XYZ file of C-alpha atoms in Angstrom:
624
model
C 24.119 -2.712 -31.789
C 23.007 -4.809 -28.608
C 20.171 -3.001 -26.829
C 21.172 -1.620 -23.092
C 20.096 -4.098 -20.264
C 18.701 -2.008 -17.827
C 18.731 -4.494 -14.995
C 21.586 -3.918 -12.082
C 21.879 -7.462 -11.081
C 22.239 -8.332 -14.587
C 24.830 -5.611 -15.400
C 27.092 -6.444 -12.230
C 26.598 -10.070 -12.711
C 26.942 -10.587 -16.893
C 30.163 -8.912 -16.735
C 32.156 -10.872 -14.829
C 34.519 -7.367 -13.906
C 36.545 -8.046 -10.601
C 37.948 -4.404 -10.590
C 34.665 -2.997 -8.332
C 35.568 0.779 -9.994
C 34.878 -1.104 -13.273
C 31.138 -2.517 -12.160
C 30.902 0.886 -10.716
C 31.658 2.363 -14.118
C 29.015 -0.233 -15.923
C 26.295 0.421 -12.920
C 27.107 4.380 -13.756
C 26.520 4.144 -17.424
C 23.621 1.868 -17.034
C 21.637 4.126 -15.133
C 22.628 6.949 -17.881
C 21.406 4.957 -20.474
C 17.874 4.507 -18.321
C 17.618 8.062 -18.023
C 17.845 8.711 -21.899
C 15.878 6.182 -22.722
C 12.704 7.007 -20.454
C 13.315 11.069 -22.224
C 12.839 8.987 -25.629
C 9.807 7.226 -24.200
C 7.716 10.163 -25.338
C 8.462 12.448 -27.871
C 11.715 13.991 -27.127
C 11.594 17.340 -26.170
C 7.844 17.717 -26.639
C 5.353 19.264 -23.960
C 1.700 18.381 -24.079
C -0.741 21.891 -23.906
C -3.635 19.882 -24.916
C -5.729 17.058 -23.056
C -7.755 16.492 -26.697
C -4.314 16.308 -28.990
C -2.348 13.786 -26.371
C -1.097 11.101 -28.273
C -2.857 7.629 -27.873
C -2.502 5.132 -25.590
C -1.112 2.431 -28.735
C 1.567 5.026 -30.390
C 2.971 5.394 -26.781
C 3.242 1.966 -26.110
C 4.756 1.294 -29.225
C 7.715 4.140 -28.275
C 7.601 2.326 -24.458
C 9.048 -0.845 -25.772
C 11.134 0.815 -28.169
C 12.695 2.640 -25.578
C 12.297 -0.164 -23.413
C 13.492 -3.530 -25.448
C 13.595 -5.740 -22.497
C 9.819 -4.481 -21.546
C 8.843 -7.594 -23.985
C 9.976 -9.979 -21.336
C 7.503 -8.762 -18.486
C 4.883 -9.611 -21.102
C 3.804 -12.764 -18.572
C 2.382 -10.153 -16.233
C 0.015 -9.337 -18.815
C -0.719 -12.791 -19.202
C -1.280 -13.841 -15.463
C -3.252 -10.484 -15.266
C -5.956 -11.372 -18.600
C -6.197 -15.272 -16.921
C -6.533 -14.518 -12.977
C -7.263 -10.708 -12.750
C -10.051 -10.179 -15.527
C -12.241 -8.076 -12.270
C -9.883 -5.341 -13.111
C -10.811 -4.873 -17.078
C -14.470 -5.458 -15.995
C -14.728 -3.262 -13.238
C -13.099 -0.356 -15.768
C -11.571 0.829 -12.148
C -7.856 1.581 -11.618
C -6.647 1.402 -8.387
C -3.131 3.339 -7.621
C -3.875 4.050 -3.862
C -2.339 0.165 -2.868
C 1.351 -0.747 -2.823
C 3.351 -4.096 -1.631
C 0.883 -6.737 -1.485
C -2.090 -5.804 -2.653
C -4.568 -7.612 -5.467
C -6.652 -10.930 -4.868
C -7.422 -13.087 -7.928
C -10.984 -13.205 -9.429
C -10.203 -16.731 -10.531
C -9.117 -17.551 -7.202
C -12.905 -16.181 -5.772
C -14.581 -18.158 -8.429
C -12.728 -21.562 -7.356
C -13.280 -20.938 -3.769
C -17.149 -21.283 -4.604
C -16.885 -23.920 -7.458
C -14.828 -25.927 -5.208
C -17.349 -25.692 -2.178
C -20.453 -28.214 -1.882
C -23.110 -26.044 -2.611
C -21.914 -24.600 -5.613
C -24.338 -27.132 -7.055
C -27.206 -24.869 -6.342
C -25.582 -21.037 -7.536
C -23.996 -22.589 -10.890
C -24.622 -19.707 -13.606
C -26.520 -20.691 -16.491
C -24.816 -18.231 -18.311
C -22.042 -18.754 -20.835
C -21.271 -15.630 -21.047
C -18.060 -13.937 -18.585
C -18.545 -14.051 -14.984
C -18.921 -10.714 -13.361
C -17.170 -8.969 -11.088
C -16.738 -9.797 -7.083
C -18.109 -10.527 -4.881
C -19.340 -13.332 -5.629
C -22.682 -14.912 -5.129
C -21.676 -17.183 -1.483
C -19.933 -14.168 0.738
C -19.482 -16.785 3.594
C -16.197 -16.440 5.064
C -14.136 -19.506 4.949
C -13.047 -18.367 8.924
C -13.546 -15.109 11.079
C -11.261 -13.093 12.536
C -11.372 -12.783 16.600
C -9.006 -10.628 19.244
C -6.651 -12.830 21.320
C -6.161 -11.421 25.231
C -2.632 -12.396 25.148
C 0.114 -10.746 26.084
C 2.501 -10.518 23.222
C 5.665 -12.114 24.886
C 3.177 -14.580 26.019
C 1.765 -15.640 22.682
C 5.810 -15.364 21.397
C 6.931 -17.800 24.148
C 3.695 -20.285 24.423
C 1.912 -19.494 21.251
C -1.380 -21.929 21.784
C -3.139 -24.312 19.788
C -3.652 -23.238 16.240
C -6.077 -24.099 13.703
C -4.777 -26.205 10.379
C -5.398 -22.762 8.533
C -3.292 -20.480 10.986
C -0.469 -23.295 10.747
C -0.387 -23.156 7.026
C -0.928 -19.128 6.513
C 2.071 -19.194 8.888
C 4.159 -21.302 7.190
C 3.693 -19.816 3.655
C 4.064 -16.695 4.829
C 7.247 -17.247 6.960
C 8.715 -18.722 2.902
C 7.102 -15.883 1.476
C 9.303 -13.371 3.905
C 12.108 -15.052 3.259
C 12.398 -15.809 7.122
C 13.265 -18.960 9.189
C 11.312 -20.078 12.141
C 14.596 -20.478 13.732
C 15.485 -17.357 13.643
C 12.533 -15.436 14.048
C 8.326 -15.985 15.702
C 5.116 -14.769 14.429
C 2.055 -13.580 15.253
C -1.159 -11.924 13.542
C -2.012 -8.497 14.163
C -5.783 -6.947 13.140
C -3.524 -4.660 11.070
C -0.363 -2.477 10.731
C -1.571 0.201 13.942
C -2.059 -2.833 16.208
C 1.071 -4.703 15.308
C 3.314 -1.151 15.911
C 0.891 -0.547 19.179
C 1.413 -4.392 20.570
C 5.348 -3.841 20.188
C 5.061 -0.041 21.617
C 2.934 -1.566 24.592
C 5.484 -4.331 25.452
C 8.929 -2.561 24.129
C 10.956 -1.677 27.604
C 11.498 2.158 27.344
C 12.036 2.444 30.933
C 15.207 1.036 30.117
C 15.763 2.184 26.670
C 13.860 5.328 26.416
C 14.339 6.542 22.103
C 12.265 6.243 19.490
C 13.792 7.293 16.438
C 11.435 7.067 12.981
C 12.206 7.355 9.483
C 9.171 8.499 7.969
C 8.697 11.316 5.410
C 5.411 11.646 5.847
C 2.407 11.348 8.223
C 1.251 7.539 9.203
C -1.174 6.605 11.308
C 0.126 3.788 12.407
C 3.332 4.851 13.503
C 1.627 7.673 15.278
C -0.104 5.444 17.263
C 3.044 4.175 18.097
C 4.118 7.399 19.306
C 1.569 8.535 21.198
C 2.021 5.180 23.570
C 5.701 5.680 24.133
C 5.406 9.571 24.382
C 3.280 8.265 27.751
C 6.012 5.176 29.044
C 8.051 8.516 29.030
C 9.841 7.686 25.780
C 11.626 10.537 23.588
C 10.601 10.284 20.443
C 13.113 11.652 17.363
C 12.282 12.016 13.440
C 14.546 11.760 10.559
C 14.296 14.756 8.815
C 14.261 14.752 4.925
C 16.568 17.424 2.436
C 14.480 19.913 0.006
C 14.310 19.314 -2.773
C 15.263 15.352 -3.256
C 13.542 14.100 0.387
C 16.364 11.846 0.976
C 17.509 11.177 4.400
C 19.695 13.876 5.795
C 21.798 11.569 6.303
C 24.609 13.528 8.817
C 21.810 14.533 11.187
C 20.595 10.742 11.531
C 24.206 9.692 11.871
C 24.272 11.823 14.724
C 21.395 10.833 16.442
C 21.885 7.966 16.222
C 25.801 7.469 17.384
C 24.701 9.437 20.711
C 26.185 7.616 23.255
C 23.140 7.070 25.628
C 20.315 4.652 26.882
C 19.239 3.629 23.632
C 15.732 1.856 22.294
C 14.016 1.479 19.030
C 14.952 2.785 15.384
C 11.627 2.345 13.193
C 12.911 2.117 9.518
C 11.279 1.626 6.112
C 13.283 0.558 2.962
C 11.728 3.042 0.863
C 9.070 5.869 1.125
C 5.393 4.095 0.122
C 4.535 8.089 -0.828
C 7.908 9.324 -2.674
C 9.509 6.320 -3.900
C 12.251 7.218 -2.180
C 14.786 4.363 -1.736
C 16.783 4.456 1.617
C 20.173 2.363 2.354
C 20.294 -0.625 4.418
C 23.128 0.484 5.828
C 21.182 2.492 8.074
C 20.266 -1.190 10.178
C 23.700 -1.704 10.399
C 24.729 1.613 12.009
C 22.064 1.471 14.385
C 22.849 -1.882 15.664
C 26.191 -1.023 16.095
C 25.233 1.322 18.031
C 22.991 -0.183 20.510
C 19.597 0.362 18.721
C 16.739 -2.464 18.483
C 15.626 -2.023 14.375
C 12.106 -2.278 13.855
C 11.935 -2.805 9.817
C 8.992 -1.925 8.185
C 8.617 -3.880 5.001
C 4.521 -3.087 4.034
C 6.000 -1.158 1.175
C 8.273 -3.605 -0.353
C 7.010 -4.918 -3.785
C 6.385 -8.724 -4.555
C 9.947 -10.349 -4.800
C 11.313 -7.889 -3.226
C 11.499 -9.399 0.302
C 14.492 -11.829 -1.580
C 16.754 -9.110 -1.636
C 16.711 -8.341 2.110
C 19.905 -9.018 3.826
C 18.401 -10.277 6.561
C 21.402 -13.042 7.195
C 23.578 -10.198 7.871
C 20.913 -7.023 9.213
C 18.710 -9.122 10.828
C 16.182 -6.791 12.555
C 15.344 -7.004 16.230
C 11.545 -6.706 14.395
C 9.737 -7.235 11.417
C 6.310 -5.682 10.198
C 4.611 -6.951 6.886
C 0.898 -5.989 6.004
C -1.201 -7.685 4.176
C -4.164 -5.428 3.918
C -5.992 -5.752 0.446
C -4.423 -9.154 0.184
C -7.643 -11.467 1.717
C -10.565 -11.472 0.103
C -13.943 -9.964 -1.835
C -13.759 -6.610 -0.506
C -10.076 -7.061 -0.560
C -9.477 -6.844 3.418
C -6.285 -8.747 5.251
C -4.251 -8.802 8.100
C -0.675 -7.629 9.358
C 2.237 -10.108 10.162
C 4.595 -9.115 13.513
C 7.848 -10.704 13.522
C 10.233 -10.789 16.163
C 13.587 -12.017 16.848
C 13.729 -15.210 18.814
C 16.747 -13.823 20.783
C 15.109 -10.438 21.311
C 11.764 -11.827 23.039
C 13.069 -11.875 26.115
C 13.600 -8.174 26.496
C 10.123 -7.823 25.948
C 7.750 -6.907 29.216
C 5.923 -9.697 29.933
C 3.139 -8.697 31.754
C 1.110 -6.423 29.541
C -1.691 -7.560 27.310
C -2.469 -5.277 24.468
C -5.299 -6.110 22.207
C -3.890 -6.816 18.639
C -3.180 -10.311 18.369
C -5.438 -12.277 17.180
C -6.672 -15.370 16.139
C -7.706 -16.784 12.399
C -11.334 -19.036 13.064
C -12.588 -21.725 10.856
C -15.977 -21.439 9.987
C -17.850 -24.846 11.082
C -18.567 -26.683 8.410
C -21.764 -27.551 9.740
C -22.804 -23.254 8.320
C -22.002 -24.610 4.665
C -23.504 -27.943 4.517
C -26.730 -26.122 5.938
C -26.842 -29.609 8.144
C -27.310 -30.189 12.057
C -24.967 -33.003 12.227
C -23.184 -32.148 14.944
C -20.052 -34.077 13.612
C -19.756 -31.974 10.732
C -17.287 -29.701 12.783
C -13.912 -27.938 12.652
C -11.122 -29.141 14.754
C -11.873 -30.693 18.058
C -9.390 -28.239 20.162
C -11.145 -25.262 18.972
C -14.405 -26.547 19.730
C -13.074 -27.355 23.551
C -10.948 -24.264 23.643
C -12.865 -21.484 22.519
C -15.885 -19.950 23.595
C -18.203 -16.995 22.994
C -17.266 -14.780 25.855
C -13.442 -15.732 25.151
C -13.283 -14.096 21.968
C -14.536 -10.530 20.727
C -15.754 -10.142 16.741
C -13.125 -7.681 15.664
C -14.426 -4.238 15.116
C -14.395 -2.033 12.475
C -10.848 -0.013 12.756
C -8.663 2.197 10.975
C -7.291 0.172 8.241
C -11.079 -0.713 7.084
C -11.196 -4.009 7.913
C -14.303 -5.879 8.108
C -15.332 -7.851 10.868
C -15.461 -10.633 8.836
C -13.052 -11.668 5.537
C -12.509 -14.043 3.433
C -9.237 -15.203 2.444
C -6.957 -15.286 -0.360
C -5.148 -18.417 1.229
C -7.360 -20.511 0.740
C -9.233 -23.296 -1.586
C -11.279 -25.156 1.636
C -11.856 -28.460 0.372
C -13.687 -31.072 1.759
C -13.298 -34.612 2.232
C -15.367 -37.868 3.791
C -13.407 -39.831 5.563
C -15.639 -42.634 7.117
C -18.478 -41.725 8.111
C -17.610 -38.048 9.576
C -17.106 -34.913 7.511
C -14.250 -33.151 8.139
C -12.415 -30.013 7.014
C -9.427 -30.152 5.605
C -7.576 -26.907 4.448
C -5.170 -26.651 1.594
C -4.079 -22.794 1.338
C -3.602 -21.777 -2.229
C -1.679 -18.824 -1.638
C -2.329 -17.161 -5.611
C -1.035 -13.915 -5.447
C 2.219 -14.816 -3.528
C 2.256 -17.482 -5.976
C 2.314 -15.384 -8.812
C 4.936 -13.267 -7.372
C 6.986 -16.330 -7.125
C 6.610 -16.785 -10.768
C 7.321 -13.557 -12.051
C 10.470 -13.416 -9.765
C 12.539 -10.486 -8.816
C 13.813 -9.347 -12.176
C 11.330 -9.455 -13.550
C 8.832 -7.591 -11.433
C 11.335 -4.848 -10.195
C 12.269 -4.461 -13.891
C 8.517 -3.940 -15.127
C 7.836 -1.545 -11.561
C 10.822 0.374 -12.832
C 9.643 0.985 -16.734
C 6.573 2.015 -15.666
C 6.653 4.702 -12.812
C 9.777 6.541 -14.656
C 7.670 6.658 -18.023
C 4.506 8.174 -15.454
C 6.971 10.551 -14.021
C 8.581 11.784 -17.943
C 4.499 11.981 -19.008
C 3.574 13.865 -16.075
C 5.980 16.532 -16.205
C 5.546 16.920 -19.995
C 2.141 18.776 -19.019
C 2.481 21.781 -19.520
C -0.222 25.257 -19.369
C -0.832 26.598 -22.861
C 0.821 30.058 -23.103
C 2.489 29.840 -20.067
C 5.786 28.393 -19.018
C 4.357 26.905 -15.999
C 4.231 22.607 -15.576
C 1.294 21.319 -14.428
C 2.324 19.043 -11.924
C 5.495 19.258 -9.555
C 6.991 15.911 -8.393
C 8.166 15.588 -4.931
C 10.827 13.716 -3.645
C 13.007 10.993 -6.198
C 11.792 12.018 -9.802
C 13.279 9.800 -13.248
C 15.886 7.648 -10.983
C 17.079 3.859 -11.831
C 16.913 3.168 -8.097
C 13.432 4.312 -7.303
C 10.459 2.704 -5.286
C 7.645 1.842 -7.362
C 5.556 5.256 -6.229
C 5.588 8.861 -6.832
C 4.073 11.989 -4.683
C 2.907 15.037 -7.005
C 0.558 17.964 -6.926
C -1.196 19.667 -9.968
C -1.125 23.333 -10.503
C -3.691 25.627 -12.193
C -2.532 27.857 -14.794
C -1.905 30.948 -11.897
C -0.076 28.840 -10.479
C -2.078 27.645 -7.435
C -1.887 24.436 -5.843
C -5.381 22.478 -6.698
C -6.421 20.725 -3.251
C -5.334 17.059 -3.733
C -8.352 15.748 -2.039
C -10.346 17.379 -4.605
C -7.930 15.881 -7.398
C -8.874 12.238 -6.049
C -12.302 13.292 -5.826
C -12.846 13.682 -9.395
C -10.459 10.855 -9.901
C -12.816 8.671 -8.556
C -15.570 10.002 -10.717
C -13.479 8.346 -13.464
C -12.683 5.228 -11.780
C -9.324 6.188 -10.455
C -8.653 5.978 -7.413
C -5.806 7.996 -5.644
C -4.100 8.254 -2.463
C -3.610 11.707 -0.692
C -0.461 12.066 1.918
C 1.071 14.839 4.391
C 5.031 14.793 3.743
C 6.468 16.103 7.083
C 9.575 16.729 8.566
C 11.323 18.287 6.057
C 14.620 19.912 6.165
C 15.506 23.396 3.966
C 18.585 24.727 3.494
C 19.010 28.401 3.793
C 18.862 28.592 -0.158
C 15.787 27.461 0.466
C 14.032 29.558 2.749
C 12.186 31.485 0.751
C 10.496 28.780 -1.047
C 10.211 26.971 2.382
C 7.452 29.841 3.571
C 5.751 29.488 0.260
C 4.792 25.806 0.199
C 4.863 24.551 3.604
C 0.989 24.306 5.285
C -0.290 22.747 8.129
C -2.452 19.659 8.191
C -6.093 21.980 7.912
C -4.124 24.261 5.267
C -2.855 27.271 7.230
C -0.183 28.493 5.482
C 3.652 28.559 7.205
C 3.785 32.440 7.310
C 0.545 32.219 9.777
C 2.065 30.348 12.424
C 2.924 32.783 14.493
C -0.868 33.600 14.675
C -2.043 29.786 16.325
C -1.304 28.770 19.727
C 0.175 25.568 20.158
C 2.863 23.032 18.234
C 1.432 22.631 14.726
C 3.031 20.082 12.410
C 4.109 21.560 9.075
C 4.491 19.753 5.650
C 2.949 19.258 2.077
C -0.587 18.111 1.469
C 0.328 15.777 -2.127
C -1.604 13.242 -4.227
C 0.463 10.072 -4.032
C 0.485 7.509 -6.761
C 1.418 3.252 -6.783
C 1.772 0.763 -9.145
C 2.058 -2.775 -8.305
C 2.628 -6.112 -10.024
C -0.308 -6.287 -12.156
C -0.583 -2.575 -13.000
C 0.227 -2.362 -16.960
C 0.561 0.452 -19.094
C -3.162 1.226 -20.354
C -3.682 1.637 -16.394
C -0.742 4.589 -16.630
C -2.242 6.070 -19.794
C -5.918 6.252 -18.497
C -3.989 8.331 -15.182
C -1.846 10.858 -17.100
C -4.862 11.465 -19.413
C -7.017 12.063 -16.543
C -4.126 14.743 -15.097
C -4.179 16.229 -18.713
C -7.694 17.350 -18.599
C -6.627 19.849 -15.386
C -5.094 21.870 -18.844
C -8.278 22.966 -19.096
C -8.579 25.564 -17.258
C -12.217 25.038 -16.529
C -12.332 21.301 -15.787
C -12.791 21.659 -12.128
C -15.441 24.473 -12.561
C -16.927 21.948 -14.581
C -16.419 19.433 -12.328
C -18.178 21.386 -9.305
C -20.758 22.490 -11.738
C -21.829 19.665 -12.821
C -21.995 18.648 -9.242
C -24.152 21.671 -8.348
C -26.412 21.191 -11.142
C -27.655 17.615 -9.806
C -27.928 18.738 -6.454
C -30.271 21.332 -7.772
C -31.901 18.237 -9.730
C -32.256 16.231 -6.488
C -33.620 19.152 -4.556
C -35.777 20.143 -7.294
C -37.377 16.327 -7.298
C -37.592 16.440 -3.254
C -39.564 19.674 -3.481
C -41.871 18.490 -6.139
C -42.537 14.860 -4.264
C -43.197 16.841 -0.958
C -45.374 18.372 -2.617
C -47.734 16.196 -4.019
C -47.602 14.566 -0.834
C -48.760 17.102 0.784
C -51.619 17.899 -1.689
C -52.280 13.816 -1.405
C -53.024 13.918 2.057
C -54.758 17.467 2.167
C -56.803 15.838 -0.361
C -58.076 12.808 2.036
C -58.698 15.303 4.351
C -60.762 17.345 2.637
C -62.570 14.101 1.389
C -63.047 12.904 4.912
């Protein structure tokens, strides 16, 4: 019997059906046959009381690929990861608070310095494996400085730009799937500048809407808010159904055919918390009706920018970030696209600090020379100056003031008598998206988060018929983002605070995001459980808020949980056995005592030190 092929391209495509209910039929039974086989993942029908009796990581493997046949063919993942991402095994550190973009190479770090001059004089002696980042020379290859530039300005006249802003363009504009023709770019600091910059110079005193499709709280589209709650703007959420947290999709429908002074309609592809997939029909409607689409793609996988529509959707504007991209500490940028035919809609006279501008570092800081001809390109030396630009200061997203990038390798060449710089970007990670591809990285996202969510909700109390942890949002789904919102539960049933979940995550070298899901719908059926689980953002509970003064916004506090292209499944197993241990009913008294106990320890040791200090120094006293 051939296995299933649990791919949807490959299913509509292998068949060859022309009858569309037949591929509808096939795409049906497909997805049935996923479903079964991530319940046969793990033991059928078993729940797990027990963090010490969990079966191991290799015997649940072994029943992944079972389950799984075609997992086998993501096996170059694993490959590319053991060759180019070895920092991750030797840091011991799992990182699940990322998603889109978001791993440098450690082989990539180690050619930037092997490939540099003075690698000569920091070669390791050692033959042994090289350690983790950062490496030994932490001199960015260029800095980072504000532009003060309007943004229709820099769209229409764009400047001068340096060899490595002209490249980083270019490989980014293939990487996006985008054509210069159709669409102009510029660099933003990071995701809450690029939605400010287009907020500051979007025209809502002639098309006063904002409409967002969020399901839970961002910054950076708050920012947003805030500046066009002040050009007068009125600003509209989607709201999201209880239980599933998919659009409610007659209310949006509505909104958005409203026959009025339109303006802009803010839309991800997919919740970056729930995993929640969204249509991109929803473009389409609001261009028909008058809307300008901002379209979020931050939380699009690797690949999956190739199965964008744009030919036929294409949005008025396009946001990509690529924070944890650049790198040592991993840091980045954000990319702001707009539409060429759009720009001029724009207001053209306000300058919004954002934009900004990638510096090479003169070559003259490396070769630790004063030849004053052992400089970066000529136009940057005459344009730029000191006062013009500002060292870019430490903001929300965490981004250093200075970074070094993951496109790069700087090389450098004599030519003549002068040294000169000449960059060749070596764009690994996108590269290594490239060669995965889209099967096969949507294919390997999709094995993996379904098997997290089947082990996480086979956790269950001893002696109790309660689950430990309650998925929100899209649970076991063929169709699913590559990230899943939970909470875990103590055995009375209380909610344990997420942040303290990540907390002692990170004290085994997890690391986990915590969100706010908001603006949720629930129908009446609901109700009751509606007053039961939504809070506030400081934790009041929804009965109490009668008792504040003032709008509060109400949701669900939840852990939140990503995978990207190099995650693999040890990385899953080392999570869901971490969330096991919470069946111990005393792990996070534990925990906190264990915590206690060396504060005690520390105090204890501060006492006794100020204390034979002071008997130190009464002693020279007395002496004197």
């Amino acid at each position: 019997m051939q296995s299933p092929c649990f791919n949807c391209i490959c299913c509509q495509n292998s068949h060859g059906e022309k009858n569309p209910s037949s591929k509808i039929g096939i795409i049906v039974t497909c997805h049935r046959e996923f479903i079964d086989a991530v319940a046969s993942s793990i033991q059928p029908n078993s729940q797990f009381t027990n963090h010490e009796c969990l079966p191991s990581c290799a015997e649940l493997f072994a029943n992944l690929q079972e389950a799984y046949p075609h997992y086998s063919q993501t096996n170059l993942a694993d490959e590319i990861r053991a060759n180019e991402y070895n920092h991750l095994t030797l840091l011991k550190h799992v990182c699940f608070d990322y998603i889109g973009n978001g791993l440098f190479s450690y082989y990539q770090q180690q050619n930037m310095i092997k490939s540099h001059p003075i690698h000569d004089s920091i070669a390791s002696s050692s033959s042994a494996p090289p350690p983790p980042p950062p490496p030994t020379n932490n001199e960015p290859f260029f800095n980072i400085s504000y532009k003060s530039v309007s943004l229709t300005t820099q769209l229409l006249y764009g400047g001068q730009e340096s060899d490595i802003e002209r490249k980083m363009r270019k490989r980014i504009m293939k990487y996006m799937n985008l054509s210069n023709h159709d669409y102009s770019m510029v660099f933003t600091a990071n995701q809450s500048s690029a939605f400010k910059l287009l907020a500051d110079s979007y025209p809502f005193e002639s098309n006063p809407n904002l409409l967002t499709v969020y399901d839970h709280e961002y910054e950076a589209v708050e920012g947003m808010i805030g500046i066009a709650k002040k050009k007068g703007a009125k600003v509209v959420s989607a709201e999201f159904s209880w239980p599933n947290l998919r659009i409610n999709s007659r209310k949006l429908r509505k909104t958005l055919s409203v026959k009025k002074k339109q303006g802009l309609f803010v839309f991800p592809l997919q919740s970056k918390v729930t995993g929640t997939r969204y249509s991109y029909q929803w473009m389409n409607i609001a261009q028909e009706n008058g809307w300008h689409v901002v379209f979020e793609a931050s939380a699009l996988g690797p690949k999956d920018m190739e199965t964008l529509g744009l030919s036929i959707f294409q949005p008025d504007f396009l946001i990509c970030n690529f924070y944890k991209v650049f790198g040592e500490n991993p840091s980045g940028f954000c990319c702001l696209f707009v539409k060429n035919s759009t720009i001029s809609q724009l207001n053209k006279s306000f300058t919004s600090l954002g934009i900004i501008r990638l510096v090479p570092v003169d070559a003259k800081s490396f070769e630790h020379k004063n030849d004053s001809s052992s400089s970066i390109s000529s136009e940057y030396n005459q344009e730029n100056s000191v006062s013009e630009f500002q060292e870019i200061e430490q903001v929300s997203d965490q981004e250093p003031k200075k970074i070094t990038t993951l496109f790069e390798i700087l090389n450098w060449a004599n030519k003549s008598n002068e040294k000169t710089l000449s960059t060749s970007l070596e764009c690994r990670g996108l590269d290594h998206a490239d060669k995965l591809g889209l099967i096969l990285t949507s294919s390997r996202a999709r094995y993996l988060i379904n098997w997290l969510i089947n082990a996480l909700t086979r956790l269950q109390h001893p002696h109790t018929e309660d689950i430990l942890v309650k998925i929100y949002g899209s649970k076991i789904h063929f169709n699913r983002g590559p990230a899943v919102a939970f909470n875990v539960f103590d055995w009375k049933g209380q909610k344990i605070d997420p942040t303290l979940v990540q907390k002692l995550a990170d004290r085994h070298n997890i690391s986990l995001s915590c969100a706010f899901l908001k603006h949720i719908w629930f129908p009446k059926m609901y109700d009751d459980e509606k007053n039961t689980i939504l809070e506030s953002c400081d934790g009041d509970n929804y009965n109490n808020k009668k008792k504040k003064k003032g709008k509060l916004s109400f949701g669900v506090s939840v852990i939140s949980v990503s995978i990207g292209m190099m995650t693999n499944f040890e990385d899953l197993y080392k999570l869901w056995s971490f969330i096991a241990r919470f069946l111990d009913a005393d792990f996070v008294e534990k925990r906190n005592g264990d915590t206690r106990h060396l504060i005690k320890q520390l105090l204890r040791l501060c006492f006794s030190t100020l204390q034979n200090m002071i008997s130190y120094w009464f002693g020279l006293v007395l002496d004197f």
